[in-house]
Coordinates of C-alpha atoms in Angstrom, one line a residue:
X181 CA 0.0 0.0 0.0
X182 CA 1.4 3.5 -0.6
X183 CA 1.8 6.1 2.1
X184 CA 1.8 9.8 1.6
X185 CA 5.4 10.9 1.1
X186 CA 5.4 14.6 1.1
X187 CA 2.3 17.4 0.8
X188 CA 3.2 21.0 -0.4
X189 CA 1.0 24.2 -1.3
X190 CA 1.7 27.4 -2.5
X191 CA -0.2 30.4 -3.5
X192 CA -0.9 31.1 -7.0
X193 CA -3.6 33.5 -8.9
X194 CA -7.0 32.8 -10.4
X195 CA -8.7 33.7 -13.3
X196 CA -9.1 37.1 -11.5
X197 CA -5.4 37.6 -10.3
X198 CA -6.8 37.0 -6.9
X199 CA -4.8 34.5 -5.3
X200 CA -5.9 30.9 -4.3
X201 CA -3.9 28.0 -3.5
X202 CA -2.6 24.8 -5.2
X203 CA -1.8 21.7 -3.7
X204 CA 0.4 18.9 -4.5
X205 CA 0.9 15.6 -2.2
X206 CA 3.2 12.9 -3.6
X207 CA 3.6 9.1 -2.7
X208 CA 6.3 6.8 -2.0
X209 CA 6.2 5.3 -5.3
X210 CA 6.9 8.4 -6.9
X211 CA 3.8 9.8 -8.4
X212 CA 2.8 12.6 -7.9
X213 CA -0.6 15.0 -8.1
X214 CA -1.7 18.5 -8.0
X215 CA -5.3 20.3 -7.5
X216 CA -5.6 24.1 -7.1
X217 CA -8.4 25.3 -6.1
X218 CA -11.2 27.9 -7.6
X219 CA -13.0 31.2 -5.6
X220 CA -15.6 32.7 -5.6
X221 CA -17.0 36.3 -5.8
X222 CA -20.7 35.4 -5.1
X223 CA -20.6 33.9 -1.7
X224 CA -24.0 32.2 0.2
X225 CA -24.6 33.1 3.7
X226 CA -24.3 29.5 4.6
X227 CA -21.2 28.9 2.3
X228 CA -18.4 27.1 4.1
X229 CA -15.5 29.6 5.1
X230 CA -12.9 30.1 2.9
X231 CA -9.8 31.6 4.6
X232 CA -7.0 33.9 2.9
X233 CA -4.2 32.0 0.5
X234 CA -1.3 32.7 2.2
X235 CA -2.9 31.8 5.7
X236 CA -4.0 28.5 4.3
X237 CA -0.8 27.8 2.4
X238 CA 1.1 28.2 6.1
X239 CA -1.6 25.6 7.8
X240 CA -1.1 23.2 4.9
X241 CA 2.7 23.5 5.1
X242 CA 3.2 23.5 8.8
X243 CA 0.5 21.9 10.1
X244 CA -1.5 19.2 8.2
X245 CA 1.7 18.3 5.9
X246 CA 3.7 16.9 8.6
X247 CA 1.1 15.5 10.3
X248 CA 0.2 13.5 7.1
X249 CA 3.6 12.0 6.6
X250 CA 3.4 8.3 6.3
X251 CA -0.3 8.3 6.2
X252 CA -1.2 5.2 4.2
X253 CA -3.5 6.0 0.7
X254 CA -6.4 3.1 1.7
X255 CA -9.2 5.1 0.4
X256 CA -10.7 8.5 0.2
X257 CA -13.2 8.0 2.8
X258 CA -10.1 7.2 5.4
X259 CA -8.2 10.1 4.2
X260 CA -11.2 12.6 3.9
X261 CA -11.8 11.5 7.8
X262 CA -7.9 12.2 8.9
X263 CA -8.2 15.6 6.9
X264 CA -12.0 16.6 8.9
X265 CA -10.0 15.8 11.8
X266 CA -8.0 18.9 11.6
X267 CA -11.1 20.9 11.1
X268 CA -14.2 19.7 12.4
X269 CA -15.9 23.1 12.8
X270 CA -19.6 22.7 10.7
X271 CA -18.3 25.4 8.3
X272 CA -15.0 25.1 8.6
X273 CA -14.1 28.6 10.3
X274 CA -11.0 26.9 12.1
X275 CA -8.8 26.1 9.2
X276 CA -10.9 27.2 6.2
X277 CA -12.3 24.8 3.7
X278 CA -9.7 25.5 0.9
X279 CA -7.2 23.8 3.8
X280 CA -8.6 20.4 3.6
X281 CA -9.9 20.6 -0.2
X282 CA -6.8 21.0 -2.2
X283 CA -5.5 17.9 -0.1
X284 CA -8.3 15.7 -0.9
X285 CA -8.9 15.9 -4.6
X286 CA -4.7 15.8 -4.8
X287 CA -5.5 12.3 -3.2
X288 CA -8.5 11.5 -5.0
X289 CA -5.7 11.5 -7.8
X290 CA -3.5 9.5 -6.8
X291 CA -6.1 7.0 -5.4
X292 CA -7.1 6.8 -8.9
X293 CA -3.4 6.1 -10.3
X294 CA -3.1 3.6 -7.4
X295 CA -6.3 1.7 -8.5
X296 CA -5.2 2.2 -12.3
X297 CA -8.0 4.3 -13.0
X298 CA -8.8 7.5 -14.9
X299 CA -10.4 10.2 -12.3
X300 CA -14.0 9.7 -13.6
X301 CA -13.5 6.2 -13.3
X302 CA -12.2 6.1 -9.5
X303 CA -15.2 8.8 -8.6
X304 CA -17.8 6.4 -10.6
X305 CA -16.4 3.4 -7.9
X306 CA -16.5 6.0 -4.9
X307 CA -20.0 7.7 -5.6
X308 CA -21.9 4.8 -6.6
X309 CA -23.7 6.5 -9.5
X310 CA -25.7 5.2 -12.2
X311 CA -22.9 5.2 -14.7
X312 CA -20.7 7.6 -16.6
X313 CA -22.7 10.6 -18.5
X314 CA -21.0 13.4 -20.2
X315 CA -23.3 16.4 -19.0
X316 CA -24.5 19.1 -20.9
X317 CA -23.4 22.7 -20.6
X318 CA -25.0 25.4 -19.6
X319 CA -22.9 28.2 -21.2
X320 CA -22.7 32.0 -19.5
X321 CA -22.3 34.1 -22.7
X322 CA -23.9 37.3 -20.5
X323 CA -22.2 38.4 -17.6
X324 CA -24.4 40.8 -15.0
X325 CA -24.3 41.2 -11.3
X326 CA -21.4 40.8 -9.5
X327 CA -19.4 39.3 -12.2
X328 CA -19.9 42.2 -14.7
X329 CA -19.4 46.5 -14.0
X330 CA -22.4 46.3 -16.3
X331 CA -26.1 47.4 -15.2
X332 CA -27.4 43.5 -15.4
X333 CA -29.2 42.8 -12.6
X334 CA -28.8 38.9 -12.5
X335 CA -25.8 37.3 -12.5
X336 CA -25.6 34.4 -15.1
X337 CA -27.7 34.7 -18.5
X338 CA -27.4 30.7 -20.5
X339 CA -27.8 28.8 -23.3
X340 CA -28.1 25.8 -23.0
X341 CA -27.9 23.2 -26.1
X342 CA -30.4 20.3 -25.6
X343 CA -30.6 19.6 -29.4
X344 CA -27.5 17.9 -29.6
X345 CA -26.2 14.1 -29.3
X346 CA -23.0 14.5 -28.4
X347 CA -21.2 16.7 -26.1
X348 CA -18.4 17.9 -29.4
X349 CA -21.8 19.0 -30.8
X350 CA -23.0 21.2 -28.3
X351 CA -19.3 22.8 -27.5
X352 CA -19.6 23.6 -31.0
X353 CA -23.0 25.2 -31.1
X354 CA -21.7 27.0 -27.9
X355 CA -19.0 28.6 -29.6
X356 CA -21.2 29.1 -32.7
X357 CA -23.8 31.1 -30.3
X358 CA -21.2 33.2 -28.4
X359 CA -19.4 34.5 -31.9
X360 CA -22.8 35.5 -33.3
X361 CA -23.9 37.2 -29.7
X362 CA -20.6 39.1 -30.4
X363 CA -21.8 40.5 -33.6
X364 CA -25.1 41.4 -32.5
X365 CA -23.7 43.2 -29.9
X366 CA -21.2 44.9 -31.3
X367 CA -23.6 45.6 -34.1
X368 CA -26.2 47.3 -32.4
X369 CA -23.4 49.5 -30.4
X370 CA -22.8 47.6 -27.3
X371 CA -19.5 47.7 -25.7
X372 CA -18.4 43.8 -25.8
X373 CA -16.2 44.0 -22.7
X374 CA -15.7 39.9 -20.8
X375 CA -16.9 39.7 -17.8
X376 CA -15.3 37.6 -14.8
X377 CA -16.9 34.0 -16.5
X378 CA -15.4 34.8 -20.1
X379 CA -18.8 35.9 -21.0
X380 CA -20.0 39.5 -22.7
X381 CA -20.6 42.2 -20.1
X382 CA -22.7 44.9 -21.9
X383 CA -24.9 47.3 -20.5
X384 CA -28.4 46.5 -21.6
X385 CA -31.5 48.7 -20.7
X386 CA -33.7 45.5 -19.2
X387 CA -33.0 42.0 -17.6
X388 CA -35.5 40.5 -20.3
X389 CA -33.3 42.2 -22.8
X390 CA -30.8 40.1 -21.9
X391 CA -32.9 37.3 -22.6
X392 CA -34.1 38.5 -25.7
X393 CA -30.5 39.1 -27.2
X394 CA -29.6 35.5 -26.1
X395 CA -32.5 34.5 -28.4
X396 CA -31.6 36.6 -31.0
X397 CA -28.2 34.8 -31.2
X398 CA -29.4 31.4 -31.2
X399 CA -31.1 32.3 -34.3
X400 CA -28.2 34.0 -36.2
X401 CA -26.2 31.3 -35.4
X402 CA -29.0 29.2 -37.3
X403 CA -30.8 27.3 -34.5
X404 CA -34.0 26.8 -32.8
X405 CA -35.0 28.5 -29.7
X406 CA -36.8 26.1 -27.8
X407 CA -35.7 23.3 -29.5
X408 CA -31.8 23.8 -30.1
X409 CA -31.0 25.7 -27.6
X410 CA -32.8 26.8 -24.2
X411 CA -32.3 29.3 -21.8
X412 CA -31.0 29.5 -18.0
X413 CA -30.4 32.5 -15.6
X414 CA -29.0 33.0 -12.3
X415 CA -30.5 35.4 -10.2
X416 CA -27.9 35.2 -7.5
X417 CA -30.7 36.9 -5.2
X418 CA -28.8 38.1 -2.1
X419 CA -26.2 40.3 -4.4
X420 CA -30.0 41.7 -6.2
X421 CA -30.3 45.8 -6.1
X422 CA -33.3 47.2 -4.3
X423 CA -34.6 48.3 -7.4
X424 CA -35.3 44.9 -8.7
X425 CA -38.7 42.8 -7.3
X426 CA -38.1 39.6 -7.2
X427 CA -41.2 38.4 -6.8
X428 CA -43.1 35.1 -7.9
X429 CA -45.3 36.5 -10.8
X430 CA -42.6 38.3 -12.3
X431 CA -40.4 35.1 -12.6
X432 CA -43.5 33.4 -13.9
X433 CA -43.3 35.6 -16.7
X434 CA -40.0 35.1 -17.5
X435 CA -41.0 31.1 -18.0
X436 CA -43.8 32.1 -20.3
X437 CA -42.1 35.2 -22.2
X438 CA -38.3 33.2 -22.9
X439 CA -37.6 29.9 -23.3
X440 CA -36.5 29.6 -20.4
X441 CA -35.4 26.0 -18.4
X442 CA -33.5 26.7 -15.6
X443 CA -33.9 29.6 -12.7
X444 CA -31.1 29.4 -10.2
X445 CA -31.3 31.3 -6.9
X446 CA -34.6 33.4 -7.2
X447 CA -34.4 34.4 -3.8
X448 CA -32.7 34.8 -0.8
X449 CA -31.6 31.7 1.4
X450 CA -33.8 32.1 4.0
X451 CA -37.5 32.7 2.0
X452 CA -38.0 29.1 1.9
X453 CA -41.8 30.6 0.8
X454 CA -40.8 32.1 -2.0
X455 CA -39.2 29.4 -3.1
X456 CA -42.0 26.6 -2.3
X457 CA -44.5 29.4 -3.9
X458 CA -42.3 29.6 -7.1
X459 CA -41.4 25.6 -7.1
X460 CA -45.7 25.4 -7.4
X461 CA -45.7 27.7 -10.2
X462 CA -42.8 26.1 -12.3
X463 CA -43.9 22.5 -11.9
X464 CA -47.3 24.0 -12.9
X465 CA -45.5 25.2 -16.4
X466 CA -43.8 22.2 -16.9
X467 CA -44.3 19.3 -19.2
X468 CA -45.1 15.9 -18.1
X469 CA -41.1 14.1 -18.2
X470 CA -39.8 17.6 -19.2
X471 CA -39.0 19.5 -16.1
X472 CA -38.0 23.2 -15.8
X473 CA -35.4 23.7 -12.9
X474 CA -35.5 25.4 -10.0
X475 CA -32.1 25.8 -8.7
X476 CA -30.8 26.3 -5.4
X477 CA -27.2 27.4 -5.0
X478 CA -26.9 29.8 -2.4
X479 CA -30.0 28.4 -0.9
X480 CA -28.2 25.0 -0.1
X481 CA -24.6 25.6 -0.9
X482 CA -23.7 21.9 -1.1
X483 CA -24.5 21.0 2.7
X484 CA -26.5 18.1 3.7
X485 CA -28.7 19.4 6.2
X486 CA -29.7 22.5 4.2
X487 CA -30.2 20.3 1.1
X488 CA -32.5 18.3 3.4
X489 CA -34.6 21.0 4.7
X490 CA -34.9 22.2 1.0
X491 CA -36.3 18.5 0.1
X492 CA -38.9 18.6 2.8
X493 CA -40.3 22.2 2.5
X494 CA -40.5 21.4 -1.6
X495 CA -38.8 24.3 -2.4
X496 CA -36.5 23.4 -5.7
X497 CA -35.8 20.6 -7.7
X498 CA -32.2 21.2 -8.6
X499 CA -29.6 21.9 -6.6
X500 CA -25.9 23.4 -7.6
X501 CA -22.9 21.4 -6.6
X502 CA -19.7 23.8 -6.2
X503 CA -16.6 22.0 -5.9
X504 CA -15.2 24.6 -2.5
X505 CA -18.1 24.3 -0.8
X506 CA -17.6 21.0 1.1
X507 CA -14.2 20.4 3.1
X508 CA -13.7 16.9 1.1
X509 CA -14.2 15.0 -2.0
X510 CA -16.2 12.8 0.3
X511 CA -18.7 15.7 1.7
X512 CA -19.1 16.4 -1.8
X513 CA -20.5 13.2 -3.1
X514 CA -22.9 12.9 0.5
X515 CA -24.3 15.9 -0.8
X516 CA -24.6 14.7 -4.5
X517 CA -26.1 11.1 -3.1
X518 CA -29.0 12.8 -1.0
X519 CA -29.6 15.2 -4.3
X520 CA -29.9 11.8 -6.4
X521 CA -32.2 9.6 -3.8
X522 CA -34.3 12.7 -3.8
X523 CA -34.7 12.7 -7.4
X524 CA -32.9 16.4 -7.7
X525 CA -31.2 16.9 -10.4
X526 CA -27.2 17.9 -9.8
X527 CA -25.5 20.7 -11.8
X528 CA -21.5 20.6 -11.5
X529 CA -20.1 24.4 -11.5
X530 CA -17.2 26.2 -11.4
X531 CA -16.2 29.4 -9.6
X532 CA -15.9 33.2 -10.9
X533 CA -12.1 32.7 -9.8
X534 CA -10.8 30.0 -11.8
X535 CA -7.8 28.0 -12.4
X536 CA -6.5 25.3 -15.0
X537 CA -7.8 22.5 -12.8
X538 CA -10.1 20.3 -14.7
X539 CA -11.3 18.0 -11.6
X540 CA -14.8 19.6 -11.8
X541 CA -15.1 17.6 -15.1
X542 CA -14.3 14.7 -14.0
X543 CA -16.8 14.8 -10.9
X544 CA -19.5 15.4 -12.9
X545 CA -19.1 12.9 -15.5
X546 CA -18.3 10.3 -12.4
X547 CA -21.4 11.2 -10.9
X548 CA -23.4 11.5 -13.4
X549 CA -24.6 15.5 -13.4
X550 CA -27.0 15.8 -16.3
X551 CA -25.3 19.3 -15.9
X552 CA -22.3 21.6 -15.9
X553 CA -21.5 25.4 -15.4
X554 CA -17.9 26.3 -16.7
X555 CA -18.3 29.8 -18.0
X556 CA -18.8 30.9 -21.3
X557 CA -17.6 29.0 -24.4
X558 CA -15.0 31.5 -25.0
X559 CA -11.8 30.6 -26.4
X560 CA -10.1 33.4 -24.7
X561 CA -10.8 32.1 -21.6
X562 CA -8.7 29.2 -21.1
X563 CA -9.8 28.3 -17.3
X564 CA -13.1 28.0 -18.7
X565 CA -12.6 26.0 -22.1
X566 CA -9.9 23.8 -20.4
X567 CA -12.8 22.2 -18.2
X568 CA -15.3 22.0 -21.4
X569 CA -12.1 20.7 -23.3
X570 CA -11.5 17.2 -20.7
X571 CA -15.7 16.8 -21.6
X572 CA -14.9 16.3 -25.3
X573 CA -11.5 14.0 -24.1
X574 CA -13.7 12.0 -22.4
X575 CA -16.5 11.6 -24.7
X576 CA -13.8 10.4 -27.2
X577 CA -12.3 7.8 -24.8
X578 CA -15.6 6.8 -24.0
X579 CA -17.5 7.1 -27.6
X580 CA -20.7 8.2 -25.9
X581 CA -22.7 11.2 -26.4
X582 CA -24.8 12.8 -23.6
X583 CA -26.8 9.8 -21.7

């Protein structure tokens, strides 16, 4: 059995020259593996703490590392429980959750070179999914909120390509979509500035604008609304200005006036009403086997407890699955095994702050997400297409399309 030979972070810079951290823990057979570690600008009340770079990059280095030192690599559930055991604050205020994180998915790789298996593979045998999908994207080509210096009031506007067998296919309608969205723009005298997910950041006079010039660009790039392509938003509701009601009838309307499928964070985290209100009205628009989601990021922020209250107050039927907000790989996949016995659908997303690191792929093709949030198809935004890029590796090793 191999032990842990050596564990070592150090601070690099996201997406957003903010820094973060990244992890690399080798064995005593001389492999070795990395995992750094994404951030966030949109943070839920009842997100787990994330504590400053350098502060974490000290407890790694001086605390945990030499405390791991010989520990053997049995399995992830074994070393998920050693690292909790430096940490076993609820949110992880002591240490911070990027302390433990890094640590665990640099495991979770070597685990899966121990077990000669790719990293979908070994998160398939951990998470005891249904099998091996490649999700479908859910592409941010309009930046608002607090990822944009734009007047958008939401945070996230989608497409989403459901017209397409395989994943290749949809990247490329992505791409196809977010080129044509450029012309519009530009076009019609809108300043094409990215915003932090490698989507367009212009100011637009309306929210259902937004929607309107996603819809516009589906059909320049010569699809269907509706049928190609669908929409998605996310409302991020606690960063919402005063000056927008969020209110149930007026998301209503957004179901009935777009094509749109999928409504993350509506609310704040604490109007479970609103939320049980709203999940009445969009099951009440939705076709029998066809579902519109209601997603709850903030509103659950991948814990357990909260994604159990949400099941039994009927409030959403999605929930959003962000790889720093559990301590461990294995509080991650608890979270994604209550979503799945509840019949919730999963999304797999990224952060605004971004790094190289591909692992979100790979958990959401081992688990199954019928989902994933990487940002916008943009080729000039390599922490973004990197993720979308291991999708299309994948699908080729696998020859599947979307399950």
């Amino acid at each position: 059995m191999a032990v842990i030979a050596s564990v070592a972070a150090r601070v690099i810079n996201d997406s957003r020259g903010q820094p973060t951290i990244e992890v690399t823990v080798t064995d005593d057979k001389g492999r070795i593996a990395t995992a750094s570690l994404p951030s966030g600008s949109s943070l839920g009340k009842y997100e787990a703490v994330t504590q400053d770079a350098q502060q974490v990059v000290n407890s790694i280095n001086k605390v945990i590392a030499p405390a791991l030192l010989r520990q053997p690599l049995t399995d992830q559930a074994t070393i998920d429980a050693k690292l909790r055991s430096f940490d076993d604050t609820a949110n992880h205020e002591k240490l911070g959750v990027n302390s433990l994180l890094g640590i665990s998915l640099a495991c979770a790789r070597l685990l899966a070179q121990d077990h000669n298996l790719s990293l979908y593979h070994y998160i398939f045998t951990i998470s005891g999914g249904p099998g091996l999908t490649i999700p479908t994207p859910m592409f941010n080509l309009l930046n608002g909120g607090k990822h944009a210096e734009n007047n958008l009031d939401f945070q996230e506007y989608m497409v989403i390509p459901i017209g397409f067998k395989t994943f290749h296919e949809k990247l490329a309608a992505g791409k196809k979509v977010f080129s044509a969205l450029g012309t519009i723009l530009s076009e019609t005298g809108h300043i094409t500035k990215i915003g932090a997910e490698g989507g367009y950041a212009p100011h637009l006079s309306t929210n259902e604008e937004g929607l309107g010039v996603l819809v516009q660009a589906i059909q320049s790039a010569g699809y269907e609304p509706g049928k190609d392509f669908v929409l998605g938003v996310d409302v991020a509701a606690s960063a919402l200005p005063p000056t927008y009601s969020a209110t149930v009838d007026n998301y209503l309307a957004l179901y009935r006036n777009f094509p749109l499928f999928s409504l993350e964070d509506p609310f704040v985290e604490d109007d479970w009403e609103s939320w049980a209100k709203l999940k009445v009205g969009v099951d009440g628009l939705s076709e029998p086997g066809n579902p519109r989601l209601l997603v709850g990021d903030d509103l659950f922020v991948g814990n357990k407890d909260r994604l159990l209250e949400g099941v039994k107050k009927f409030s959403a039927n999605a929930v959003l699955i962000k790889i720093n907000q559990a301590g461990t790989l294995t509080e991650i996949i608890e979270a994604i095994k209550i979503a799945r016995e509840h019949n919730y659908v999963h999304i797999l997303s990224h952060r605004s702050g971004e790094t190289l690191d591909s692992f979100v792929s790979d958990l959401a093709i081992g688990t199954a997400a019928a989902f994933i949030k990487a940002g916008s198809a943009n080729e000039q935004a390599p922490e973004r297409i990197v993720k979308y890029e291991r999708l299309v590796e994948v699908e080729e090793e696998l020859n599947i399309g979307h399950i």
